[in-house]
Amino acid sequence: MNKIEHIGIAVKDLDESCRLYEKLLGTAAYKRESVISEGVDTAFFLTGENKIELLSAAAEDSAIASFIAKRGEGIHHIAFDVDDIYAEMIRLKNEGFVLLSEEPKFGADNKLICFVHPKGTKGVLVELCQEIK
Ligand code: ZN
């Protein structure tokens, strides 16, 4: 894995949270994007080299909605940039980690993504992401 690509934060209200994070970070979101397959609306902020992704539920049955219902708003996942997501998925599987999908999915911000189950990572939902070139 190369570096932390972004930190995902689950929020209830994306518009209100965007205004808050604009104030906090002193910069506007550079991208808003809905990922229909995941049932989420996202907004991305860039601070120096670091990215923050805000996620809100686009549907009541989305994973973000149940996360917020259970744990409230807050840090949802840490995403790591990888060069070859397929190779990394095989490596992690062989190490005994549980992946949440068998194949990479299309995520926000032009990425192929796969999540690693938080039960095997001390409670942290880990996202692998590979930029689509
Ligand atoms: Zn993410």
Short mmCIF file of N, CA and C and ligand atoms in Angstrom, two decimals, residues 5-8 42 44 53 55 76-79 108 113 115 127 129, ligand 1:
data_model
loop_
_atom_site.label_atom_id
_atom_site.label_comp_id
_atom_site.label_asym_id
_atom_site.label_seq_id
_atom_site.Cartn_x
_atom_site.Cartn_y
_atom_site.Cartn_z
N GLU A 5 -4.97 7.46 1.14
CA GLU A 5 -5.51 8.23 0.01
C GLU A 5 -6.53 9.25 0.51
N HIS A 6 -7.37 8.81 1.42
CA HIS A 6 -8.30 9.76 2.05
C HIS A 6 -8.86 9.16 3.34
N ILE A 7 -9.50 10.01 4.10
CA ILE A 7 -10.25 9.57 5.28
C ILE A 7 -11.71 9.86 5.02
N GLY A 8 -12.55 8.85 5.22
CA GLY A 8 -13.99 8.99 4.97
C GLY A 8 -14.72 9.30 6.26
N THR A 42 -21.25 11.84 -1.98
CA THR A 42 -19.93 12.15 -1.43
C THR A 42 -19.50 13.56 -1.79
N PHE A 44 -15.59 15.74 -1.73
CA PHE A 44 -14.15 15.59 -1.48
C PHE A 44 -13.49 16.95 -1.26
N GLU A 53 -13.08 12.74 2.60
CA GLU A 53 -14.32 12.43 1.89
C GLU A 53 -15.47 12.47 2.89
N LEU A 55 -19.34 11.48 3.47
CA LEU A 55 -20.32 10.56 2.88
C LEU A 55 -21.65 10.70 3.60
N HIS A 76 -15.49 7.07 9.28
CA HIS A 76 -16.13 5.86 8.76
C HIS A 76 -15.10 4.88 8.20
N HIS A 77 -14.14 5.39 7.45
CA HIS A 77 -13.11 4.50 6.90
C HIS A 77 -11.82 5.24 6.61
N ILE A 78 -10.75 4.46 6.48
CA ILE A 78 -9.47 4.98 6.03
C ILE A 78 -9.14 4.28 4.73
N ALA A 79 -8.85 5.07 3.70
CA ALA A 79 -8.60 4.52 2.38
C ALA A 79 -7.11 4.58 2.06
N ALA A 108 -16.22 6.43 -5.80
CA ALA A 108 -16.21 7.85 -6.15
C ALA A 108 -14.79 8.28 -6.55
N ILE A 113 -12.39 0.29 -6.03
CA ILE A 113 -12.29 0.18 -4.57
C ILE A 113 -12.68 -1.21 -4.07
N PHE A 115 -13.45 -2.88 0.12
CA PHE A 115 -13.36 -2.68 1.56
C PHE A 115 -12.91 -3.96 2.26
N GLU A 127 -10.40 0.82 3.24
CA GLU A 127 -10.74 0.83 1.82
C GLU A 127 -9.44 0.79 1.02
N CYS A 129 -7.96 1.59 -2.64
CA CYS A 129 -8.40 2.26 -3.87
C CYS A 129 -7.27 2.45 -4.85
ZN ZN B 1 -13.61 6.38 0.62
#
